[in-house]
Short mmCIF file of C-alpha atoms in Angstrom, two decimals:
data_model
loop_
_atom_site.label_atom_id
_atom_site.label_comp_id
_atom_site.label_asym_id
_atom_site.label_seq_id
_atom_site.Cartn_x
_atom_site.Cartn_y
_atom_site.Cartn_z
CA MET A 1 13.43 66.00 -140.59
CA THR A 2 11.56 62.91 -139.49
CA ALA A 3 14.69 60.76 -139.96
CA GLU A 4 16.75 63.24 -137.89
CA THR A 5 14.12 63.17 -135.14
CA THR A 6 14.14 59.37 -135.12
CA VAL A 7 17.94 59.24 -134.90
CA ARG A 8 17.90 61.86 -132.16
CA SER A 9 15.30 59.87 -130.18
CA ALA A 10 17.35 56.70 -130.56
CA GLU A 11 20.46 58.50 -129.33
CA LEU A 12 18.56 59.86 -126.31
CA ARG A 13 17.22 56.40 -125.48
CA ASP A 14 20.71 54.98 -125.77
CA ILE A 15 22.08 57.68 -123.46
CA GLU A 16 19.30 57.02 -120.93
CA THR A 17 19.95 53.29 -121.08
CA ARG A 18 23.68 53.77 -120.46
CA ARG A 19 22.95 56.22 -117.67
CA GLY A 20 20.51 53.77 -116.07
CA THR A 21 23.05 50.96 -116.37
CA THR A 22 25.73 53.15 -114.78
CA VAL A 23 23.40 54.13 -111.93
CA ARG A 24 22.46 50.49 -111.26
CA ARG A 25 26.09 49.44 -111.35
CA ARG A 26 26.98 52.23 -108.92
CA LYS A 27 24.19 51.19 -106.59
CA ARG A 28 25.40 47.57 -106.65
CA VAL A 29 28.95 48.71 -105.83
CA ILE A 30 27.71 50.89 -102.95
CA LEU A 31 25.50 48.07 -101.66
CA LYS A 32 28.36 45.58 -101.86
CA PHE A 33 30.61 48.04 -100.02
CA PHE A 34 28.14 48.46 -97.16
CA ILE A 35 27.59 44.71 -96.96
CA ILE A 36 31.35 44.13 -96.69
CA VAL A 37 31.65 46.84 -94.03
CA ALA A 38 28.74 45.32 -92.10
CA LEU A 39 30.26 41.84 -92.28
CA ILE A 40 33.67 43.09 -91.12
CA THR A 41 32.04 45.03 -88.28
CA GLY A 42 30.05 41.97 -87.22
CA ALA A 43 33.15 39.77 -87.37
CA LEU A 44 35.13 42.23 -85.24
CA PHE A 45 32.26 42.52 -82.75
CA ALA A 46 31.96 38.74 -82.45
CA GLY A 47 35.67 37.96 -82.57
CA SER A 48 37.07 40.70 -80.32
CA PRO A 49 36.05 39.03 -77.01
CA ILE A 50 37.60 35.74 -78.17
CA LEU A 51 40.78 37.52 -79.28
CA TRP A 52 40.97 39.35 -75.95
CA MET A 53 40.36 36.09 -74.06
CA LEU A 54 43.17 34.41 -76.02
CA SER A 55 45.50 37.35 -75.38
CA SER A 56 44.69 37.43 -71.65
CA SER A 57 45.46 33.73 -71.29
CA PHE A 58 49.12 34.51 -72.08
CA LYS A 59 49.36 37.39 -69.59
CA SER A 60 49.81 37.63 -65.85
CA ASN A 61 46.90 38.85 -63.73
CA THR A 62 48.64 42.20 -63.29
CA GLU A 63 49.01 42.77 -67.02
CA ILE A 64 45.35 41.94 -67.68
CA PHE A 65 44.22 44.98 -65.67
CA GLU A 66 46.87 47.48 -66.76
CA PHE A 67 45.66 50.71 -68.36
CA PRO A 68 45.63 51.44 -71.20
CA PRO A 69 44.90 47.82 -72.11
CA ARG A 70 47.19 46.11 -74.60
CA LEU A 71 46.35 43.19 -76.83
CA ALA A 72 49.97 42.03 -77.05
CA THR A 73 52.06 41.44 -73.98
CA GLU A 74 55.80 41.84 -73.43
CA SER A 75 55.99 38.90 -71.03
CA PHE A 76 54.31 36.29 -73.23
CA SER A 77 53.87 33.16 -71.11
CA PHE A 78 52.23 29.72 -71.16
CA ASP A 79 52.13 29.61 -67.36
CA ALA A 80 48.32 29.57 -67.20
CA TYR A 81 48.09 26.61 -69.59
CA VAL A 82 50.88 24.76 -67.80
CA SER A 83 49.14 25.34 -64.46
CA ILE A 84 45.92 23.82 -65.81
CA LEU A 85 47.37 20.89 -67.74
CA THR A 86 49.71 19.83 -64.93
CA ASP A 87 47.05 19.96 -62.22
CA PRO A 88 45.27 16.55 -62.01
CA GLU A 89 42.22 18.15 -60.43
CA LYS A 90 41.78 20.57 -63.35
CA VAL A 91 42.52 17.92 -65.94
CA ARG A 92 39.77 15.86 -64.32
CA PHE A 93 37.26 18.56 -65.31
CA PHE A 94 38.06 17.91 -68.97
CA ILE A 95 37.92 14.13 -68.56
CA ASN A 96 34.48 14.41 -66.95
CA SER A 97 33.22 16.67 -69.73
CA TYR A 98 34.48 14.28 -72.41
CA VAL A 99 32.96 11.22 -70.71
CA VAL A 100 29.57 12.87 -70.20
CA SER A 101 29.39 14.66 -73.57
CA LEU A 102 30.50 11.70 -75.69
CA SER A 103 28.18 9.32 -73.81
CA VAL A 104 25.22 11.67 -74.20
CA THR A 105 25.98 12.13 -77.90
CA ALA A 106 26.31 8.38 -78.62
CA LEU A 107 23.19 7.37 -76.66
CA THR A 108 21.13 10.25 -78.04
CA LEU A 109 22.02 9.35 -81.62
CA VAL A 110 21.16 5.66 -81.19
CA VAL A 111 17.80 6.35 -79.53
CA ALA A 112 16.97 9.22 -81.89
CA ILE A 113 17.72 7.16 -85.01
CA LEU A 114 15.50 4.29 -83.84
CA ALA A 115 12.68 6.60 -82.75
CA ALA A 116 12.87 8.74 -85.88
CA TYR A 117 12.78 5.65 -88.11
CA ALA A 118 9.64 4.48 -86.35
CA PHE A 119 7.95 7.88 -86.61
CA SER A 120 8.95 8.27 -90.25
CA ARG A 121 8.18 4.80 -91.63
CA PHE A 122 5.49 3.18 -89.47
CA GLU A 123 1.97 3.85 -88.27
CA PHE A 124 1.20 2.78 -84.70
CA ARG A 125 -1.06 3.65 -81.80
CA PHE A 126 -0.33 6.83 -79.87
CA LYS A 127 1.97 8.10 -82.61
CA ARG A 128 0.43 11.57 -82.60
CA PRO A 129 0.32 11.90 -78.77
CA LEU A 130 3.96 10.81 -78.58
CA ASN A 131 4.89 13.47 -81.13
CA MET A 132 3.08 16.06 -79.06
CA ILE A 133 4.89 14.95 -75.90
CA ILE A 134 8.27 15.21 -77.64
CA VAL A 135 7.54 18.73 -78.85
CA SER A 136 6.17 19.69 -75.43
CA VAL A 137 9.32 18.52 -73.64
CA GLN A 138 11.38 20.57 -76.08
CA ALA A 139 9.31 23.63 -75.16
CA VAL A 140 9.77 23.29 -71.38
CA PRO A 141 12.48 25.61 -69.93
CA PRO A 142 15.12 23.33 -68.35
CA ILE A 143 15.44 25.47 -65.23
CA THR A 144 11.86 24.60 -64.21
CA LEU A 145 12.89 20.93 -63.92
CA LEU A 146 15.99 21.56 -61.82
CA ILE A 147 14.51 20.85 -58.36
CA PRO A 148 12.43 17.83 -59.47
CA TYR A 149 15.48 16.30 -61.14
CA PHE A 150 17.61 16.92 -58.09
CA GLY A 151 15.10 15.03 -55.94
CA LEU A 152 14.80 12.24 -58.52
CA MET A 153 18.56 11.73 -58.79
CA VAL A 154 18.95 11.62 -55.01
CA THR A 155 16.09 9.10 -54.70
CA LEU A 156 17.52 6.85 -57.43
CA GLY A 157 21.03 7.02 -56.01
CA LEU A 158 22.36 8.74 -59.14
CA TYR A 159 23.38 12.00 -57.49
CA ASN A 160 27.01 12.93 -58.19
CA THR A 161 27.40 10.18 -60.80
CA TYR A 162 27.99 9.98 -64.54
CA PRO A 163 24.68 8.18 -65.22
CA GLY A 164 22.79 10.93 -63.40
CA LEU A 165 24.26 13.65 -65.63
CA ILE A 166 23.97 11.58 -68.80
CA LEU A 167 20.30 10.67 -68.29
CA THR A 168 19.44 14.25 -67.35
CA TYR A 169 21.13 15.70 -70.43
CA MET A 170 19.44 13.16 -72.69
CA VAL A 171 16.03 14.45 -71.58
CA PHE A 172 16.90 17.79 -73.19
CA THR A 173 18.82 16.55 -76.24
CA LEU A 174 16.53 13.71 -77.34
CA PRO A 175 13.45 15.77 -78.36
CA TYR A 176 15.45 17.95 -80.77
CA ALA A 177 17.36 14.93 -82.06
CA ILE A 178 14.19 12.93 -82.74
CA ILE A 179 12.48 15.86 -84.45
CA MET A 180 15.49 16.55 -86.69
CA MET A 181 16.12 12.90 -87.56
CA THR A 182 12.43 12.31 -88.31
CA GLY A 183 12.47 15.26 -90.69
CA TYR A 184 15.60 13.92 -92.34
CA PHE A 185 14.26 10.38 -92.75
CA ASN A 186 11.11 11.88 -94.28
CA THR A 187 13.26 13.24 -97.11
CA LEU A 188 14.55 9.75 -97.99
CA PRO A 189 12.47 7.75 -100.50
CA ARG A 190 10.45 4.87 -99.08
CA GLU A 191 11.43 2.84 -102.13
CA LEU A 192 14.81 2.26 -100.49
CA ASP A 193 13.17 0.38 -97.62
CA GLU A 194 10.92 -1.54 -99.98
CA ALA A 195 13.84 -2.63 -102.16
CA VAL A 196 15.65 -4.05 -99.12
CA ARG A 197 12.54 -5.90 -97.97
CA VAL A 198 12.04 -7.37 -101.44
CA ASP A 199 15.51 -8.90 -101.08
CA GLY A 200 14.34 -10.59 -97.89
CA ALA A 201 15.95 -8.29 -95.32
CA GLY A 202 14.14 -6.81 -92.32
CA SER A 203 13.46 -3.26 -91.15
CA MET A 204 16.61 -3.07 -89.02
CA THR A 205 18.75 -4.07 -91.99
CA ALA A 206 17.10 -1.38 -94.09
CA LEU A 207 17.75 1.17 -91.34
CA TRP A 208 21.39 0.43 -90.50
CA ARG A 209 22.63 -0.78 -93.90
CA VAL A 210 20.82 1.66 -96.20
CA LEU A 211 19.21 4.65 -94.50
CA VAL A 212 21.84 5.45 -91.87
CA PRO A 213 24.76 5.72 -94.37
CA ILE A 214 22.64 8.04 -96.52
CA ALA A 215 21.57 10.08 -93.48
CA VAL A 216 25.13 10.86 -92.34
CA PRO A 217 24.70 14.68 -92.79
CA GLY A 218 21.62 14.67 -90.56
CA ILE A 219 23.26 12.41 -87.99
CA VAL A 220 26.37 14.60 -87.86
CA SER A 221 24.35 17.79 -87.40
CA VAL A 222 22.38 16.24 -84.55
CA GLY A 223 25.56 14.81 -83.01
CA VAL A 224 27.40 18.15 -83.08
CA TYR A 225 24.41 19.95 -81.58
CA THR A 226 24.06 17.31 -78.83
CA PHE A 227 27.76 17.42 -77.98
CA MET A 228 27.66 21.22 -77.73
CA ILE A 229 24.67 21.14 -75.38
CA ALA A 230 26.26 18.53 -73.10
CA TRP A 231 29.72 20.14 -73.18
CA ASN A 232 28.54 23.67 -72.32
CA GLU A 233 25.80 22.83 -69.79
CA TYR A 234 26.35 24.51 -66.44
CA LEU A 235 23.23 24.57 -64.26
CA PHE A 236 22.52 20.83 -63.96
CA ALA A 237 26.24 20.00 -63.77
CA LEU A 238 26.49 22.32 -60.78
CA THR A 239 23.35 21.03 -59.06
CA LEU A 240 23.73 17.28 -59.66
CA THR A 241 27.40 17.01 -58.63
CA LYS A 242 29.08 17.83 -55.33
CA THR A 243 32.68 16.57 -55.44
CA GLN A 244 35.62 17.95 -57.39
CA ASP A 245 36.20 14.65 -59.19
CA MET A 246 32.74 14.87 -60.83
CA ARG A 247 32.79 18.52 -61.91
CA THR A 248 32.85 19.43 -65.61
CA VAL A 249 34.68 22.22 -67.45
CA PRO A 250 32.02 24.97 -66.99
CA ILE A 251 32.04 24.30 -63.23
CA GLY A 252 35.84 24.14 -63.23
CA ILE A 253 36.00 27.63 -64.75
CA GLN A 254 33.68 28.92 -62.03
CA LEU A 255 35.80 27.28 -59.32
CA LEU A 256 38.79 29.37 -60.41
CA MET A 257 36.95 32.38 -59.01
CA GLY A 258 38.19 32.30 -55.42
CA GLN A 259 36.82 34.08 -52.39
CA HIS A 260 39.56 36.73 -52.32
CA SER A 261 41.08 36.63 -55.81
CA TYR A 262 40.30 35.51 -59.33
CA GLU A 263 42.85 33.66 -61.45
CA TRP A 264 41.84 35.52 -64.59
CA ASN A 265 44.63 34.21 -66.79
CA GLU A 266 43.77 30.61 -65.85
CA ILE A 267 40.07 31.32 -66.34
CA MET A 268 40.82 32.58 -69.85
CA ALA A 269 43.14 29.65 -70.57
CA MET A 270 40.57 27.08 -69.43
CA SER A 271 37.91 28.86 -71.48
CA ILE A 272 40.12 28.58 -74.57
CA LEU A 273 40.85 24.91 -73.88
CA GLY A 274 37.15 24.30 -73.28
CA SER A 275 36.23 25.91 -76.60
CA ILE A 276 38.67 23.88 -78.70
CA PRO A 277 36.68 20.57 -78.86
CA VAL A 278 33.49 22.27 -80.04
CA LEU A 279 35.43 24.42 -82.51
CA ILE A 280 37.22 21.41 -83.97
CA LEU A 281 33.97 19.47 -84.25
CA PHE A 282 32.21 22.29 -86.05
CA LEU A 283 35.08 23.03 -88.43
CA PHE A 284 35.64 19.36 -89.26
CA PHE A 285 31.96 18.54 -89.77
CA GLN A 286 30.81 21.95 -91.05
CA ARG A 287 29.82 20.66 -94.48
CA PHE A 288 27.71 17.85 -92.99
CA PHE A 289 26.33 20.12 -90.27
CA ILE A 290 24.90 22.76 -92.62
CA GLY A 291 23.66 20.12 -95.09
CA GLY A 292 21.95 18.15 -92.35
CA LEU A 293 20.14 21.16 -90.94
CA THR A 294 18.92 22.17 -94.39
CA SER A 295 17.79 18.71 -95.49
CA GLY A 296 16.03 17.97 -92.23
CA SER A 297 13.97 21.13 -92.38
CA VAL A 298 11.87 20.18 -95.40
CA LYS A 299 9.93 17.16 -96.55
CA SER A 300 10.20 15.94 -100.13
#
């Protein structure tokens, strides 16, 4: 009787174990299902406006407002893109954006690398106050500096010029770049610098020959972020420029909104063309971008 009871208890435990395993497996399947549904819903929510923008860029203005709305159009046309790319004034918007954004990115990276190397590897007077100033500038809303910067650019003769836009953008991109690059350099062993100095080289050799090649993920992440900020900026580009030949892409899109009519298909087409550089940058450097953000956020 005791043996039968023991066997029966073992069988019951085995049944309960299998039942528990089945329940857990079912819960995991249900959870995975809801996660997939949530991800698909989020992707549709985020991607639908872009898909509609892309579709509208191949339509006429009349078709954009027809009801019920249609994603596909019968009269598929590249007229909006041709109108933009064959108009020297509109092409100039893209040239200006490239000149300003690439200049801001290059200068920001050079200054940020030098400053971050100093903050990471050396002790000097006013190091802590300078760090506080950098963080404080990052915390200031840019719109509060709009009027002072307008007056400063006019006084310095930089109003409606490339240097005026570039210097203004660098004020907002440099703090983040320095903070991120300092965090990234802090993750690199100091023994690398010491080994270079033992061989008789100086600090600049250690920086550019050893640390910078290793810090490529951090540099790329900062560069992509800086380019995105400069490329998409609207408020200062509108305030610090006055002629058509100095306007950037965000201002060019706004200028397509006329007093009596909006060229919606051209607005959508220019928005698509304006999104391509940032999209290509992110897709091409995605691996470095994510790695740089992660590595720069902790200190070893």
